[in-house]
PDB file of C-alpha atoms in Angstrom:
ATOM      1  CA  UNK Z   1      75.915  74.520 105.319  1.00 54.00           C
ATOM      2  CA  UNK Z   2      75.638  78.261 104.766  1.00 72.00           C
ATOM      3  CA  UNK Z   3      76.900  79.610 101.451  1.00 91.00           C
ATOM      4  CA  UNK Z   4      78.612  82.869 100.612  1.00 93.00           C
ATOM      5  CA  UNK Z   5      77.162  85.431  98.238  1.00 94.00           C
ATOM      6  CA  UNK Z   6      78.652  88.466  96.523  1.00 96.00           C
ATOM      7  CA  UNK Z   7      76.352  91.464  96.241  1.00 95.00           C
ATOM      8  CA  UNK Z   8      75.618  92.911  92.833  1.00 95.00           C
ATOM      9  CA  UNK Z   9      73.730  95.954  91.581  1.00 89.00           C
ATOM     10  CA  UNK Z  10      70.349  94.487  92.466  1.00 89.00           C
ATOM     11  CA  UNK Z  11      71.014  92.431  95.611  1.00 92.00           C
ATOM     12  CA  UNK Z  12      72.784  95.350  97.270  1.00 91.00           C
ATOM     13  CA  UNK Z  13      69.326  96.886  97.693  1.00 88.00           C
ATOM     14  CA  UNK Z  14      67.755  93.824  99.320  1.00 86.00           C
ATOM     15  CA  UNK Z  15      70.400  91.869 101.233  1.00 86.00           C
ATOM     16  CA  UNK Z  16      71.233  92.873 104.788  1.00 80.00           C
ATOM     17  CA  UNK Z  17      74.658  94.498 105.101  1.00 81.00           C
ATOM     18  CA  UNK Z  18      75.897  92.648 108.197  1.00 72.00           C
ATOM     19  CA  UNK Z  19      77.257  95.652 110.152  1.00 70.00           C
ATOM     20  CA  UNK Z  20      73.829  96.955 111.176  1.00 65.00           C
ATOM     21  CA  UNK Z  21      70.991  94.454 111.068  1.00 58.00           C
ATOM     22  CA  UNK Z  22      67.587  96.120 111.345  1.00 57.00           C
ATOM     23  CA  UNK Z  23      64.081  95.119 110.320  1.00 53.00           C
ATOM     24  CA  UNK Z  24      63.128  98.757 109.747  1.00 62.00           C
ATOM     25  CA  UNK Z  25      64.792 101.317 107.485  1.00 64.00           C
ATOM     26  CA  UNK Z  26      68.004 102.732 108.893  1.00 73.00           C
ATOM     27  CA  UNK Z  27      69.627 105.947 107.581  1.00 78.00           C
ATOM     28  CA  UNK Z  28      73.147 104.533 107.833  1.00 86.00           C
ATOM     29  CA  UNK Z  29      72.220 101.382 105.947  1.00 88.00           C
ATOM     30  CA  UNK Z  30      70.413 103.371 103.260  1.00 88.00           C
ATOM     31  CA  UNK Z  31      73.456 105.632 102.847  1.00 92.00           C
ATOM     32  CA  UNK Z  32      75.730 102.605 102.627  1.00 92.00           C
ATOM     33  CA  UNK Z  33      73.521 100.991  99.979  1.00 91.00           C
ATOM     34  CA  UNK Z  34      73.715 104.105  97.814  1.00 93.00           C
ATOM     35  CA  UNK Z  35      77.500 104.265  98.216  1.00 95.00           C
ATOM     36  CA  UNK Z  36      77.878 100.580  97.351  1.00 94.00           C
ATOM     37  CA  UNK Z  37      75.577 100.890  94.347  1.00 95.00           C
ATOM     38  CA  UNK Z  38      78.022 103.362  92.817  1.00 96.00           C
ATOM     39  CA  UNK Z  39      81.155 101.412  93.781  1.00 96.00           C
ATOM     40  CA  UNK Z  40      80.225  97.923  92.538  1.00 97.00           C
ATOM     41  CA  UNK Z  41      80.720  98.843  88.845  1.00 96.00           C
ATOM     42  CA  UNK Z  42      84.254  99.960  89.813  1.00 96.00           C
ATOM     43  CA  UNK Z  43      85.120  96.457  91.038  1.00 97.00           C
ATOM     44  CA  UNK Z  44      84.182  96.945  94.706  1.00 97.00           C
ATOM     45  CA  UNK Z  45      83.315  93.583  96.336  1.00 97.00           C
ATOM     46  CA  UNK Z  46      81.000  93.007  99.300  1.00 96.00           C
ATOM     47  CA  UNK Z  47      80.947  89.252 100.002  1.00 96.00           C
ATOM     48  CA  UNK Z  48      78.973  87.850 102.909  1.00 94.00           C
ATOM     49  CA  UNK Z  49      77.609  84.710 104.464  1.00 93.00           C
ATOM     50  CA  UNK Z  50      74.073  84.027 103.266  1.00 90.00           C
ATOM     51  CA  UNK Z  51      72.824  84.338 106.817  1.00 83.00           C
ATOM     52  CA  UNK Z  52      71.416  87.042 109.111  1.00 80.00           C
ATOM     53  CA  UNK Z  53      74.568  87.361 111.188  1.00 84.00           C
ATOM     54  CA  UNK Z  54      77.668  89.534 110.825  1.00 88.00           C
ATOM     55  CA  UNK Z  55      80.114  87.772 108.505  1.00 92.00           C
ATOM     56  CA  UNK Z  56      81.578  89.602 105.512  1.00 94.00           C
ATOM     57  CA  UNK Z  57      84.584  90.965 103.657  1.00 95.00           C
ATOM     58  CA  UNK Z  58      84.711  94.204 101.699  1.00 96.00           C
ATOM     59  CA  UNK Z  59      87.462  95.159  99.280  1.00 97.00           C
ATOM     60  CA  UNK Z  60      88.208  97.051  96.058  1.00 98.00           C
ATOM     61  CA  UNK Z  61      90.938  97.600  93.475  1.00 98.00           C
ATOM     62  CA  UNK Z  62      93.455  99.865  95.185  1.00 98.00           C
ATOM     63  CA  UNK Z  63      93.274 102.398  92.360  1.00 98.00           C
ATOM     64  CA  UNK Z  64      89.548 102.821  93.134  1.00 98.00           C
ATOM     65  CA  UNK Z  65      89.714 102.364  96.918  1.00 98.00           C
ATOM     66  CA  UNK Z  66      88.716 105.431  98.940  1.00 98.00           C
ATOM     67  CA  UNK Z  67      91.899 105.472 101.014  1.00 97.00           C
ATOM     68  CA  UNK Z  68      95.143 107.505 100.794  1.00 98.00           C
ATOM     69  CA  UNK Z  69      97.144 104.454  99.739  1.00 98.00           C
ATOM     70  CA  UNK Z  70      99.052 104.238  96.459  1.00 98.00           C
ATOM     71  CA  UNK Z  71     100.211 101.245  94.449  1.00 97.00           C
ATOM     72  CA  UNK Z  72      99.686  99.365  91.241  1.00 96.00           C
ATOM     73  CA  UNK Z  73      97.495  96.337  90.651  1.00 98.00           C
ATOM     74  CA  UNK Z  74      96.569  95.650  94.291  1.00 98.00           C
ATOM     75  CA  UNK Z  75      93.313  94.955  96.097  1.00 98.00           C
ATOM     76  CA  UNK Z  76      92.559  96.909  99.287  1.00 98.00           C
ATOM     77  CA  UNK Z  77      90.582  95.262 102.114  1.00 97.00           C
ATOM     78  CA  UNK Z  78      88.399  97.779 103.951  1.00 95.00           C
ATOM     79  CA  UNK Z  79      86.838  95.331 106.373  1.00 93.00           C
ATOM     80  CA  UNK Z  80      86.859  91.629 107.276  1.00 94.00           C
ATOM     81  CA  UNK Z  81      84.484  90.968 110.140  1.00 92.00           C
ATOM     82  CA  UNK Z  82      82.939  87.864 111.694  1.00 91.00           C
ATOM     83  CA  UNK Z  83      81.056  88.349 114.947  1.00 87.00           C
ATOM     84  CA  UNK Z  84      78.739  86.686 117.443  1.00 84.00           C
ATOM     85  CA  UNK Z  85      77.668  83.067 117.052  1.00 86.00           C
ATOM     86  CA  UNK Z  86      79.281  82.877 113.610  1.00 89.00           C
ATOM     87  CA  UNK Z  87      82.795  83.095 115.054  1.00 89.00           C
ATOM     88  CA  UNK Z  88      84.843  79.927 115.321  1.00 90.00           C
ATOM     89  CA  UNK Z  89      83.579  78.314 112.120  1.00 91.00           C
ATOM     90  CA  UNK Z  90      86.474  79.229 109.849  1.00 93.00           C
ATOM     91  CA  UNK Z  91      84.386  81.791 107.962  1.00 93.00           C
ATOM     92  CA  UNK Z  92      87.001  84.564 108.176  1.00 94.00           C
ATOM     93  CA  UNK Z  93      89.595  82.250 106.660  1.00 95.00           C
ATOM     94  CA  UNK Z  94      87.227  81.308 103.839  1.00 95.00           C
ATOM     95  CA  UNK Z  95      86.418  84.944 103.093  1.00 96.00           C
ATOM     96  CA  UNK Z  96      90.087  85.938 103.050  1.00 96.00           C
ATOM     97  CA  UNK Z  97      90.979  82.939 100.893  1.00 96.00           C
ATOM     98  CA  UNK Z  98      88.237  83.930  98.433  1.00 96.00           C
ATOM     99  CA  UNK Z  99      89.797  87.407  98.207  1.00 97.00           C
ATOM    100  CA  UNK Z 100      93.295  85.953  97.719  1.00 97.00           C
ATOM    101  CA  UNK Z 101      92.071  83.546  95.069  1.00 97.00           C
ATOM    102  CA  UNK Z 102      90.301  86.335  93.175  1.00 97.00           C
ATOM    103  CA  UNK Z 103      93.418  88.498  93.318  1.00 98.00           C
ATOM    104  CA  UNK Z 104      95.580  85.710  91.921  1.00 98.00           C
ATOM    105  CA  UNK Z 105      93.027  84.782  89.245  1.00 98.00           C
ATOM    106  CA  UNK Z 106      92.968  88.419  88.086  1.00 98.00           C
ATOM    107  CA  UNK Z 107      96.755  88.643  88.024  1.00 98.00           C
ATOM    108  CA  UNK Z 108      96.931  91.154  90.867  1.00 98.00           C
ATOM    109  CA  UNK Z 109     100.246  92.003  92.489  1.00 98.00           C
ATOM    110  CA  UNK Z 110      98.859  91.564  95.987  1.00 98.00           C
ATOM    111  CA  UNK Z 111      96.414  92.659  98.671  1.00 98.00           C
ATOM    112  CA  UNK Z 112      96.771  95.360 101.317  1.00 98.00           C
ATOM    113  CA  UNK Z 113      94.893  96.731 104.349  1.00 96.00           C
ATOM    114  CA  UNK Z 114      95.252  99.238 107.184  1.00 95.00           C
ATOM    115  CA  UNK Z 115      96.677  98.163 110.535  1.00 92.00           C
ATOM    116  CA  UNK Z 116      98.427  99.592 113.597  1.00 89.00           C
ATOM    117  CA  UNK Z 117     101.113  98.587 116.084  1.00 86.00           C
ATOM    118  CA  UNK Z 118      98.287  98.317 118.620  1.00 84.00           C
ATOM    119  CA  UNK Z 119      95.027  96.833 117.300  1.00 80.00           C
ATOM    120  CA  UNK Z 120      92.306  99.446 116.750  1.00 78.00           C
ATOM    121  CA  UNK Z 121      88.635  98.681 117.427  1.00 74.00           C
ATOM    122  CA  UNK Z 122      87.438  99.730 113.969  1.00 73.00           C
ATOM    123  CA  UNK Z 123      90.144  97.921 111.990  1.00 82.00           C
ATOM    124  CA  UNK Z 124      90.173  94.299 110.860  1.00 85.00           C
ATOM    125  CA  UNK Z 125      92.163  91.815 112.960  1.00 85.00           C
ATOM    126  CA  UNK Z 126      95.734  92.342 111.846  1.00 87.00           C
ATOM    127  CA  UNK Z 127      97.106  89.362 113.783  1.00 89.00           C
ATOM    128  CA  UNK Z 128      94.777  87.163 111.723  1.00 91.00           C
ATOM    129  CA  UNK Z 129      95.975  88.803 108.509  1.00 93.00           C
ATOM    130  CA  UNK Z 130      99.623  88.323 109.470  1.00 93.00           C
ATOM    131  CA  UNK Z 131      99.017  84.614 110.054  1.00 94.00           C
ATOM    132  CA  UNK Z 132      97.981  84.498 106.408  1.00 95.00           C
ATOM    133  CA  UNK Z 133     101.153  86.151 105.144  1.00 96.00           C
ATOM    134  CA  UNK Z 134     100.474  89.877 105.447  1.00 97.00           C
ATOM    135  CA  UNK Z 135     103.389  92.011 106.658  1.00 97.00           C
ATOM    136  CA  UNK Z 136     103.948  95.691 107.461  1.00 96.00           C
ATOM    137  CA  UNK Z 137     105.300  97.515 104.391  1.00 97.00           C
ATOM    138  CA  UNK Z 138     104.835 101.164 105.428  1.00 97.00           C
ATOM    139  CA  UNK Z 139     104.288 103.009 108.711  1.00 95.00           C
ATOM    140  CA  UNK Z 140     103.356 106.463 109.990  1.00 95.00           C
ATOM    141  CA  UNK Z 141     105.208 108.175 112.830  1.00 92.00           C
ATOM    142  CA  UNK Z 142     102.258 107.419 115.134  1.00 90.00           C
ATOM    143  CA  UNK Z 143     102.420 103.663 114.459  1.00 90.00           C
ATOM    144  CA  UNK Z 144      99.704 103.065 111.881  1.00 93.00           C
ATOM    145  CA  UNK Z 145     100.740 100.338 109.468  1.00 94.00           C
ATOM    146  CA  UNK Z 146     100.065  99.438 105.879  1.00 96.00           C
ATOM    147  CA  UNK Z 147      99.909  95.655 105.719  1.00 97.00           C
ATOM    148  CA  UNK Z 148     100.401  93.824 102.445  1.00 97.00           C
ATOM    149  CA  UNK Z 149     100.467  90.339 101.006  1.00 98.00           C
ATOM    150  CA  UNK Z 150     102.622  90.680  97.891  1.00 98.00           C
ATOM    151  CA  UNK Z 151     102.616  88.068  95.137  1.00 98.00           C
ATOM    152  CA  UNK Z 152     105.358  89.600  92.984  1.00 97.00           C
ATOM    153  CA  UNK Z 153     107.576  91.631  95.331  1.00 97.00           C
ATOM    154  CA  UNK Z 154     106.025  95.007  94.529  1.00 98.00           C
ATOM    155  CA  UNK Z 155     104.669  96.993  97.474  1.00 98.00           C
ATOM    156  CA  UNK Z 156     101.976  99.651  98.041  1.00 98.00           C
ATOM    157  CA  UNK Z 157     102.570 102.726 100.206  1.00 98.00           C
ATOM    158  CA  UNK Z 158     100.783 105.461 102.085  1.00 97.00           C
ATOM    159  CA  UNK Z 159     100.295 108.661 100.077  1.00 96.00           C
ATOM    160  CA  UNK Z 160     102.759 111.360 101.265  1.00 93.00           C
ATOM    161  CA  UNK Z 161      99.991 113.576 102.692  1.00 92.00           C
ATOM    162  CA  UNK Z 162      98.580 110.664 104.700  1.00 94.00           C
ATOM    163  CA  UNK Z 163     101.870 110.088 106.494  1.00 92.00           C
ATOM    164  CA  UNK Z 164     101.857 113.696 107.750  1.00 90.00           C
ATOM    165  CA  UNK Z 165      98.947 112.964 110.149  1.00 94.00           C
ATOM    166  CA  UNK Z 166      98.669 116.711 110.781  1.00 95.00           C
ATOM    167  CA  UNK Z 167      96.476 119.656 109.794  1.00 96.00           C
ATOM    168  CA  UNK Z 168      96.694 123.383 110.562  1.00 95.00           C
ATOM    169  CA  UNK Z 169      93.176 123.657 112.039  1.00 94.00           C
ATOM    170  CA  UNK Z 170      93.107 123.528 115.871  1.00 94.00           C
ATOM    171  CA  UNK Z 171      89.404 122.631 116.075  1.00 96.00           C
ATOM    172  CA  UNK Z 172      88.068 119.138 116.449  1.00 97.00           C
ATOM    173  CA  UNK Z 173      88.085 118.010 112.806  1.00 97.00           C
ATOM    174  CA  UNK Z 174      86.602 114.862 111.329  1.00 97.00           C
ATOM    175  CA  UNK Z 175      86.923 113.408 107.846  1.00 98.00           C
ATOM    176  CA  UNK Z 176      84.303 110.787 106.987  1.00 97.00           C
ATOM    177  CA  UNK Z 177      82.823 108.921 104.045  1.00 96.00           C
ATOM    178  CA  UNK Z 178      79.501 107.156 103.474  1.00 95.00           C
ATOM    179  CA  UNK Z 179      81.007 103.685 103.455  1.00 93.00           C
ATOM    180  CA  UNK Z 180      80.317 102.605 107.041  1.00 92.00           C
ATOM    181  CA  UNK Z 181      76.630 102.448 108.083  1.00 91.00           C
ATOM    182  CA  UNK Z 182      77.535 103.520 111.629  1.00 90.00           C
ATOM    183  CA  UNK Z 183      78.919 106.858 110.465  1.00 92.00           C
ATOM    184  CA  UNK Z 184      75.724 108.919 109.917  1.00 92.00           C
ATOM    185  CA  UNK Z 185      74.487 108.371 113.474  1.00 90.00           C
ATOM    186  CA  UNK Z 186      77.977 108.844 114.945  1.00 92.00           C
ATOM    187  CA  UNK Z 187      78.462 112.118 113.056  1.00 94.00           C
ATOM    188  CA  UNK Z 188      74.985 113.308 114.121  1.00 94.00           C
ATOM    189  CA  UNK Z 189      75.766 112.478 117.762  1.00 93.00           C
ATOM    190  CA  UNK Z 190      79.098 114.259 117.478  1.00 94.00           C
ATOM    191  CA  UNK Z 191      77.437 117.350 116.021  1.00 96.00           C
ATOM    192  CA  UNK Z 192      74.845 117.383 118.809  1.00 96.00           C
ATOM    193  CA  UNK Z 193      77.462 116.991 121.548  1.00 95.00           C
ATOM    194  CA  UNK Z 194      79.651 119.760 120.150  1.00 96.00           C
ATOM    195  CA  UNK Z 195      76.653 122.067 119.688  1.00 96.00           C
ATOM    196  CA  UNK Z 196      75.385 121.617 123.256  1.00 96.00           C
ATOM    197  CA  UNK Z 197      78.876 121.856 124.783  1.00 95.00           C
ATOM    198  CA  UNK Z 198      80.006 124.763 122.606  1.00 96.00           C
ATOM    199  CA  UNK Z 199      82.895 122.776 121.094  1.00 96.00           C
ATOM    200  CA  UNK Z 200      84.115 123.990 117.681  1.00 96.00           C
ATOM    201  CA  UNK Z 201      83.718 121.206 115.121  1.00 97.00           C
ATOM    202  CA  UNK Z 202      84.792 120.987 111.482  1.00 98.00           C
ATOM    203  CA  UNK Z 203      83.380 118.171 109.339  1.00 98.00           C
ATOM    204  CA  UNK Z 204      84.778 117.124 105.971  1.00 98.00           C
ATOM    205  CA  UNK Z 205      82.542 114.815 103.941  1.00 98.00           C
ATOM    206  CA  UNK Z 206      84.836 112.672 101.787  1.00 98.00           C
ATOM    207  CA  UNK Z 207      82.535 112.157  98.818  1.00 97.00           C
ATOM    208  CA  UNK Z 208      84.952 111.564  95.927  1.00 97.00           C
ATOM    209  CA  UNK Z 209      87.853 109.239  95.228  1.00 97.00           C
ATOM    210  CA  UNK Z 210      90.095 112.245  94.647  1.00 97.00           C
ATOM    211  CA  UNK Z 211      89.387 113.625  98.131  1.00 98.00           C
ATOM    212  CA  UNK Z 212      90.069 110.233  99.694  1.00 97.00           C
ATOM    213  CA  UNK Z 213      93.418 109.796  97.950  1.00 98.00           C
ATOM    214  CA  UNK Z 214      94.525 113.288  99.081  1.00 97.00           C
ATOM    215  CA  UNK Z 215      93.592 112.961 102.775  1.00 97.00           C
ATOM    216  CA  UNK Z 216      96.059 114.244 105.410  1.00 97.00           C
ATOM    217  CA  UNK Z 217      95.760 111.055 107.487  1.00 96.00           C
ATOM    218  CA  UNK Z 218      95.380 107.302 107.298  1.00 96.00           C
ATOM    219  CA  UNK Z 219      91.744 106.544 106.657  1.00 94.00           C
ATOM    220  CA  UNK Z 220      89.415 103.560 106.402  1.00 91.00           C
ATOM    221  CA  UNK Z 221      86.214 105.698 106.268  1.00 93.00           C
ATOM    222  CA  UNK Z 222      86.788 107.949 109.330  1.00 95.00           C
ATOM    223  CA  UNK Z 223      89.625 110.083 110.693  1.00 95.00           C
ATOM    224  CA  UNK Z 224      89.665 112.574 113.589  1.00 95.00           C
ATOM    225  CA  UNK Z 225      92.042 115.421 114.461  1.00 96.00           C
ATOM    226  CA  UNK Z 226      92.263 117.677 117.505  1.00 96.00           C
ATOM    227  CA  UNK Z 227      94.566 120.707 117.799  1.00 95.00           C
ATOM    228  CA  UNK Z 228      96.103 119.752 114.500  1.00 96.00           C
ATOM    229  CA  UNK Z 229      97.090 116.260 115.644  1.00 95.00           C
ATOM    230  CA  UNK Z 230      95.620 113.045 114.239  1.00 95.00           C
ATOM    231  CA  UNK Z 231      93.674 111.199 116.926  1.00 93.00           C
ATOM    232  CA  UNK Z 232      92.245 107.988 115.538  1.00 90.00           C
ATOM    233  CA  UNK Z 233      90.401 106.042 112.848  1.00 91.00           C
ATOM    234  CA  UNK Z 234      88.019 104.928 115.637  1.00 89.00           C
ATOM    235  CA  UNK Z 235      84.532 106.411 115.523  1.00 89.00           C
ATOM    236  CA  UNK Z 236      84.415 108.822 118.464  1.00 88.00           C
ATOM    237  CA  UNK Z 237      82.167 107.758 121.344  1.00 87.00           C
ATOM    238  CA  UNK Z 238      81.079 110.364 123.905  1.00 88.00           C
ATOM    239  CA  UNK Z 239      83.380 109.032 126.645  1.00 89.00           C
ATOM    240  CA  UNK Z 240      86.428 109.082 124.357  1.00 88.00           C
ATOM    241  CA  UNK Z 241      85.545 112.577 123.139  1.00 91.00           C
ATOM    242  CA  UNK Z 242      85.194 113.933 126.677  1.00 91.00           C
ATOM    243  CA  UNK Z 243      88.537 112.402 127.648  1.00 90.00           C
ATOM    244  CA  UNK Z 244      90.159 113.968 124.604  1.00 88.00           C
ATOM    245  CA  UNK Z 245      88.756 117.432 125.338  1.00 89.00           C
ATOM    246  CA  UNK Z 246      89.791 117.264 129.011  1.00 86.00           C
ATOM    247  CA  UNK Z 247      93.371 116.532 128.013  1.00 81.00           C
ATOM    248  CA  UNK Z 248      93.288 119.744 125.987  1.00 69.00           C
TER     249      UNK Z 248
END
């Protein structure tokens, strides 16, 4: 039976990170390792199946989580992902239960995560979370949800600026952090597309906790605006970008 391991300051440099599995060096993975190395002392947890597949959970104390969510004594789940042949073995339940058990053992008030009225590709499965007791406790006007499992009745909330989901800049604008290993190549592809198609692009590298807490949108490591309006937490693929620009 496969066991679960929690990465520490040394194993974060050697264990594969599940999202992108490569034999050779990968810029996104290297960036993620550096980001994790700095977060682990803050209580950030990356727990994974001791296997070469994609099966992991990633969470942090809400006070240290790089998201515009406020609350006291909560954990924030960035990602819970089981994919491929590893699905159907109860691993997601075990990972979530480990997180819940840690939260209770540490006397936390609860656990929260980002969701939406309609499931987004780059967000954890909210239907699964709701089956385990999570419920919507805050919502933006464009139907993004803050889901929480409260142990003591207290609730987290979106930061006021995040609920605005609006900026003054009309250009295609992207806020991103180094947390997701897919981001460097997606941002590079976005830059190349906008350069060759003469599309104005503004990039904001979210590289501090303070910047993350003050973001003008919901955020799980990526957020895109166009003509001042929040578009999505989904990493922008070329087809989606072209559709967005055609709509004007």
